[in-house]
Amino acid sequence: MWQLLFLLLATVSLHPAAAVTGGKWDLLLSSVGISAMHMQLLNNNRVIMFDRTDFGKSNISLPNNKCRNDPNDTALPIDCTAHSVEYDVKKNVVRPLMVLTDVWCSSGAVMPDGRLVQTGGYNDGDHAVRTFRPCNTDTCDWEEINSGLTQRRWYATNHILPDGRQIIIGGRRQFNYEFYPKTGDTKSYSLPLLVQTNDPRIENNLYPFVFLNVDGKLFIFANNKSILFDYAKNVVVRTYPEIPGGDPRSYPSSGSAVLLPLKNLQGNKTEAQVLVCGGAPKGGYINAENGNFVQALNTCGRIKITDPAPQWVMEKMPMPRVMGDMVLLPTANVLIINGCSKGTAGWEVGRDPVMSPVLYKTDGPVGSRFETQNPSTIPRMYHSTAILLSDGRVLVGGSNPHIYYNFTGVLFPTELSLESFSPAYSDPGSTNLRPTIISPVTQTKIGYGQQIPIRFTVPGRVNTDLVMVTMVAPAFTTHSFSMNQRLLVLGSGNATVVGRSNYQIRVTTPGSGNLAPSGYYMIFVVHQDIPSEAIWVQIQ
């Protein structure tokens, strides 16, 4: 009896009424020409965005009178408009890019050398692999391989692995996974979890939540179940408890999930926790299709996936949310943003947009981790996105909750605008506390297990015990899930004075690719919860 009572107390906690605490919204561009359904920040501080090619004409033309000629396109075989753009964060401008096949509901990851390798989609794009190599000359564009995948991948999830390959998991009617690049291994491999979690007619196991654990194995969450998976041996190492309540959380239920910040980077001894929030309850999708828009879930589940006997701890958000995005901030907190409070993902089946983001304080006490932020004025429904930028802002775009580019005659018109949300740490009143990194310089190459001195300046007085260095992998974001999003705390406290207004903190880089796969990361110095602008590093 006492054990049952303890379990109930451990898994359910109420929150006090959350006050609106801050944050600032800015409209960056009234139109980028497309609906930003997929987003990826690259190491030159440019963001690749795309939607789908079978929408009909977008609102931005391809350059130099180019047109895409695709007889397989279901909307417009000859299309002289772009369905992908590159956004220059510093200049606040976009330029059109050309995708040749349909990228609708696809996936991707950034390779160790900085290339975005993006896979799958719909129709003639479901086996395609597309590569974008970042450049600063405005000449780079998509390169495509039509048959780069073994299986069709539509609503799949990609994750970069310690060996530099991507694993591509699932997708509609695909209960398997494969690897890319195809270095002699062209097979796909069965993943029974995706069969076990496939709800008839609804699925609820698409875009599974996938995170690289600190032991090199993969935590995979689909619907309401999760496993620890050894992809090298194709075996399930551990089955985790079902999330309490049993409601589905992955697409089209469309909750969101994040691997919480990794600290005390001691290889297999490092603790790893996953947070899953929101979604539509059981039956939510069928109800919405029949015009009954039930309330979304208002709970988050948190589990320590490295614990010998892991259990979910449940918390209540300030409001229900479906189709939200979860963004790791440089301060090691989580921002929950976008979405609505009723219905589910899909065409015209979401209602009551949630305009206010919520800050989740990772290290706060259970029951008081949430803070409601200032609201936007633009509904961000189905097919909206949010990513962290190197200046600490969160870039927000998209929203196309119906077929085609419909700007009138619908409840929530297609949204082509681009906004930024600046958390309270960006307030000008914090300028005196804000660090500026002096060294290393941006684009520095670093190795594993290295001690690195990071020098920075702060205009005002510094509390050397309240300095933290975080390292963030930029995410490929679509459909309420940020693939490959990862934050590591490299060190904290013990900063020293090395000159007038100059300070130094020594940190140790992650010990292996299990903790941080090779590639580009943003490094922030955070002083009294106020982050610097990031520098880019490449860990090899």
mmCIF file of N, CA and C in Angstrom, residues 137-195:
data_model
loop_
_atom_site.group_PDB
_atom_site.id
_atom_site.type_symbol
_atom_site.label_atom_id
_atom_site.label_comp_id
_atom_site.label_asym_id
_atom_site.label_seq_id
_atom_site.Cartn_x
_atom_site.Cartn_y
_atom_site.Cartn_z
ATOM 1 N N THR A 137 28.588 32.168 -50.678
ATOM 2 C CA THR A 137 28.653 32.870 -51.965
ATOM 3 C C THR A 137 27.305 32.969 -52.657
ATOM 4 N N ASP A 138 26.253 32.465 -52.016
ATOM 5 C CA ASP A 138 24.904 32.473 -52.611
ATOM 6 C C ASP A 138 24.834 31.676 -53.907
ATOM 7 N N THR A 139 25.682 30.665 -54.028
ATOM 8 C CA THR A 139 25.646 29.821 -55.225
ATOM 9 C C THR A 139 25.274 28.377 -54.902
ATOM 10 N N CYS A 140 25.346 27.978 -53.626
ATOM 11 C CA CYS A 140 25.071 26.581 -53.291
ATOM 12 C C CYS A 140 23.577 26.295 -53.408
ATOM 13 N N ASP A 141 23.271 25.055 -53.762
ATOM 14 C CA ASP A 141 21.879 24.643 -53.922
ATOM 15 C C ASP A 141 21.800 23.146 -53.657
ATOM 16 N N TRP A 142 20.594 22.634 -53.680
ATOM 17 C CA TRP A 142 20.373 21.215 -53.412
ATOM 18 C C TRP A 142 20.980 20.329 -54.498
ATOM 19 N N GLU A 143 21.580 19.219 -54.072
ATOM 20 C CA GLU A 143 22.016 18.142 -54.969
ATOM 21 C C GLU A 143 21.196 16.909 -54.614
ATOM 22 N N GLU A 144 20.712 16.168 -55.613
ATOM 23 C CA GLU A 144 19.774 15.080 -55.335
ATOM 24 C C GLU A 144 20.211 13.748 -55.938
ATOM 25 N N ILE A 145 19.937 12.692 -55.177
ATOM 26 C CA ILE A 145 20.074 11.311 -55.658
ATOM 27 C C ILE A 145 18.681 10.691 -55.571
ATOM 28 N N ASN A 146 18.090 10.366 -56.697
ATOM 29 C CA ASN A 146 16.680 9.943 -56.708
ATOM 30 C C ASN A 146 16.430 8.641 -55.974
ATOM 31 N N SER A 147 17.371 7.713 -56.033
ATOM 32 C CA SER A 147 17.171 6.390 -55.435
ATOM 33 C C SER A 147 18.235 6.109 -54.386
ATOM 34 N N GLY A 148 18.428 7.050 -53.485
ATOM 35 C CA GLY A 148 19.476 6.901 -52.479
ATOM 36 C C GLY A 148 19.098 6.037 -51.299
ATOM 37 N N LEU A 149 17.793 5.740 -51.131
ATOM 38 C CA LEU A 149 17.324 4.969 -49.990
ATOM 39 C C LEU A 149 16.841 3.595 -50.419
ATOM 40 N N THR A 150 16.932 2.657 -49.489
ATOM 41 C CA THR A 150 16.463 1.289 -49.748
ATOM 42 C C THR A 150 14.950 1.211 -49.679
ATOM 43 N N GLN A 151 14.354 1.904 -48.687
ATOM 44 C CA GLN A 151 12.900 1.904 -48.502
ATOM 45 C C GLN A 151 12.358 3.324 -48.665
ATOM 46 N N ARG A 152 11.062 3.409 -48.937
ATOM 47 C CA ARG A 152 10.440 4.733 -48.985
ATOM 48 C C ARG A 152 10.384 5.292 -47.564
ATOM 49 N N ARG A 153 10.713 6.549 -47.413
ATOM 50 C CA ARG A 153 10.738 7.181 -46.093
ATOM 51 C C ARG A 153 9.860 8.429 -46.119
ATOM 52 N N TRP A 154 8.736 8.319 -45.423
ATOM 53 C CA TRP A 154 7.764 9.402 -45.319
ATOM 54 C C TRP A 154 7.334 9.447 -43.857
ATOM 55 N N TYR A 155 7.596 10.549 -43.155
ATOM 56 C CA TYR A 155 7.394 10.670 -41.700
ATOM 57 C C TYR A 155 8.400 9.801 -40.920
ATOM 58 N N ALA A 156 9.623 9.734 -41.399
ATOM 59 C CA ALA A 156 10.680 8.978 -40.708
ATOM 60 C C ALA A 156 11.471 9.915 -39.797
ATOM 61 N N THR A 157 12.360 9.334 -38.995
ATOM 62 C CA THR A 157 13.253 10.091 -38.113
ATOM 63 C C THR A 157 14.698 9.725 -38.410
ATOM 64 N N ASN A 158 15.563 10.730 -38.482
ATOM 65 C CA ASN A 158 16.993 10.524 -38.718
ATOM 66 C C ASN A 158 17.782 10.897 -37.467
ATOM 67 N N HIS A 159 18.863 10.177 -37.232
ATOM 68 C CA HIS A 159 19.773 10.555 -36.154
ATOM 69 C C HIS A 159 21.200 10.306 -36.600
ATOM 70 N N ILE A 160 22.080 11.274 -36.324
ATOM 71 C CA ILE A 160 23.494 11.101 -36.629
ATOM 72 C C ILE A 160 24.099 10.173 -35.578
ATOM 73 N N LEU A 161 24.978 9.278 -36.020
ATOM 74 C CA LEU A 161 25.567 8.258 -35.145
ATOM 75 C C LEU A 161 27.031 8.591 -34.846
ATOM 76 N N PRO A 162 27.610 7.961 -33.829
ATOM 77 C CA PRO A 162 29.008 8.244 -33.490
ATOM 78 C C PRO A 162 29.989 7.970 -34.624
ATOM 79 N N ASP A 163 29.638 7.074 -35.545
ATOM 80 C CA ASP A 163 30.553 6.783 -36.658
ATOM 81 C C ASP A 163 30.338 7.701 -37.855
ATOM 82 N N GLY A 164 29.453 8.683 -37.733
ATOM 83 C CA GLY A 164 29.250 9.657 -38.804
ATOM 84 C C GLY A 164 28.138 9.321 -39.766
ATOM 85 N N ARG A 165 27.569 8.125 -39.667
ATOM 86 C CA ARG A 165 26.432 7.785 -40.521
ATOM 87 C C ARG A 165 25.139 8.309 -39.920
ATOM 88 N N GLN A 166 24.111 8.350 -40.739
ATOM 89 C CA GLN A 166 22.763 8.578 -40.241
ATOM 90 C C GLN A 166 22.029 7.242 -40.164
ATOM 91 N N ILE A 167 21.213 7.080 -39.131
ATOM 92 C CA ILE A 167 20.236 6.007 -39.112
ATOM 93 C C ILE A 167 18.888 6.645 -39.407
ATOM 94 N N ILE A 168 18.103 5.985 -40.249
ATOM 95 C CA ILE A 168 16.802 6.498 -40.678
ATOM 96 C C ILE A 168 15.766 5.471 -40.246
ATOM 97 N N ILE A 169 14.856 5.894 -39.373
ATOM 98 C CA ILE A 169 13.976 4.950 -38.680
ATOM 99 C C ILE A 169 12.519 5.214 -39.036
ATOM 100 N N GLY A 170 11.849 4.158 -39.503
ATOM 101 C CA GLY A 170 10.409 4.182 -39.652
ATOM 102 C C GLY A 170 9.921 4.980 -40.834
ATOM 103 N N GLY A 171 8.735 5.543 -40.658
ATOM 104 C CA GLY A 171 8.011 6.188 -41.745
ATOM 105 C C GLY A 171 6.710 5.449 -41.986
ATOM 106 N N ARG A 172 5.855 6.045 -42.776
ATOM 107 C CA ARG A 172 4.538 5.454 -43.010
ATOM 108 C C ARG A 172 4.652 4.071 -43.639
ATOM 109 N N ARG A 173 4.087 3.084 -42.936
ATOM 110 C CA ARG A 173 4.081 1.673 -43.350
ATOM 111 C C ARG A 173 5.498 1.126 -43.527
ATOM 112 N N GLN A 174 6.446 1.671 -42.788
ATOM 113 C CA GLN A 174 7.817 1.167 -42.797
ATOM 114 C C GLN A 174 8.222 0.835 -41.364
ATOM 115 N N PHE A 175 8.234 -0.460 -41.044
ATOM 116 C CA PHE A 175 8.537 -0.902 -39.681
ATOM 117 C C PHE A 175 9.986 -1.375 -39.612
ATOM 118 N N ASN A 176 10.883 -0.508 -40.060
ATOM 119 C CA ASN A 176 12.284 -0.886 -40.224
ATOM 120 C C ASN A 176 13.164 0.351 -40.182
ATOM 121 N N TYR A 177 14.459 0.132 -40.348
ATOM 122 C CA TYR A 177 15.419 1.237 -40.382
ATOM 123 C C TYR A 177 16.516 0.897 -41.366
ATOM 124 N N GLU A 178 17.269 1.916 -41.779
ATOM 125 C CA GLU A 178 18.420 1.730 -42.661
ATOM 126 C C GLU A 178 19.442 2.814 -42.345
ATOM 127 N N PHE A 179 20.606 2.716 -43.000
ATOM 128 C CA PHE A 179 21.694 3.652 -42.748
ATOM 129 C C PHE A 179 22.034 4.424 -44.018
ATOM 130 N N TYR A 180 22.599 5.604 -43.817
ATOM 131 C CA TYR A 180 23.114 6.397 -44.932
ATOM 132 C C TYR A 180 24.326 7.179 -44.420
ATOM 133 N N PRO A 181 25.428 7.269 -45.216
ATOM 134 C CA PRO A 181 25.638 6.771 -46.566
ATOM 135 C C PRO A 181 25.666 5.237 -46.648
ATOM 136 N N LYS A 182 25.471 4.746 -47.864
ATOM 137 C CA LYS A 182 25.427 3.306 -48.114
ATOM 138 C C LYS A 182 26.839 2.786 -48.362
ATOM 139 N N THR A 183 27.585 2.592 -47.290
ATOM 140 C CA THR A 183 28.959 2.096 -47.408
ATOM 141 C C THR A 183 28.950 0.573 -47.438
ATOM 142 N N GLY A 184 28.387 0.025 -48.482
ATOM 143 C CA GLY A 184 28.317 -1.427 -48.634
ATOM 144 C C GLY A 184 27.108 -2.055 -47.986
ATOM 145 N N ASP A 185 26.390 -1.313 -47.128
ATOM 146 C CA ASP A 185 25.223 -1.849 -46.434
ATOM 147 C C ASP A 185 23.970 -1.212 -47.029
ATOM 148 N N THR A 186 23.338 -1.922 -47.949
ATOM 149 C CA THR A 186 22.150 -1.388 -48.625
ATOM 150 C C THR A 186 20.862 -2.000 -48.076
ATOM 151 N N LYS A 187 20.972 -2.763 -46.986
ATOM 152 C CA LYS A 187 19.789 -3.445 -46.461
ATOM 153 C C LYS A 187 18.997 -2.540 -45.533
ATOM 154 N N SER A 188 17.744 -2.927 -45.307
ATOM 155 C CA SER A 188 16.965 -2.346 -44.213
ATOM 156 C C SER A 188 16.727 -3.449 -43.188
ATOM 157 N N TYR A 189 16.479 -3.056 -41.943
ATOM 158 C CA TYR A 189 16.396 -4.004 -40.840
ATOM 159 C C TYR A 189 15.087 -3.811 -40.086
ATOM 160 N N SER A 190 14.481 -4.912 -39.721
ATOM 161 C CA SER A 190 13.193 -4.870 -39.038
ATOM 162 C C SER A 190 13.316 -4.255 -37.646
ATOM 163 N N LEU A 191 12.294 -3.462 -37.260
ATOM 164 C CA LEU A 191 12.221 -2.893 -35.917
ATOM 165 C C LEU A 191 10.826 -3.190 -35.367
ATOM 166 N N PRO A 192 10.681 -4.291 -34.623
ATOM 167 C CA PRO A 192 9.349 -4.721 -34.156
ATOM 168 C C PRO A 192 8.596 -3.679 -33.343
ATOM 169 N N LEU A 193 9.308 -2.778 -32.647
ATOM 170 C CA LEU A 193 8.626 -1.744 -31.874
ATOM 171 C C LEU A 193 7.631 -0.981 -32.733
ATOM 172 N N LEU A 194 7.969 -0.742 -33.991
ATOM 173 C CA LEU A 194 7.094 0.038 -34.863
ATOM 174 C C LEU A 194 5.847 -0.744 -35.263
ATOM 175 N N VAL A 195 5.922 -2.046 -35.254
ATOM 176 C CA VAL A 195 4.722 -2.874 -35.478
ATOM 177 C C VAL A 195 3.855 -2.849 -34.226
#
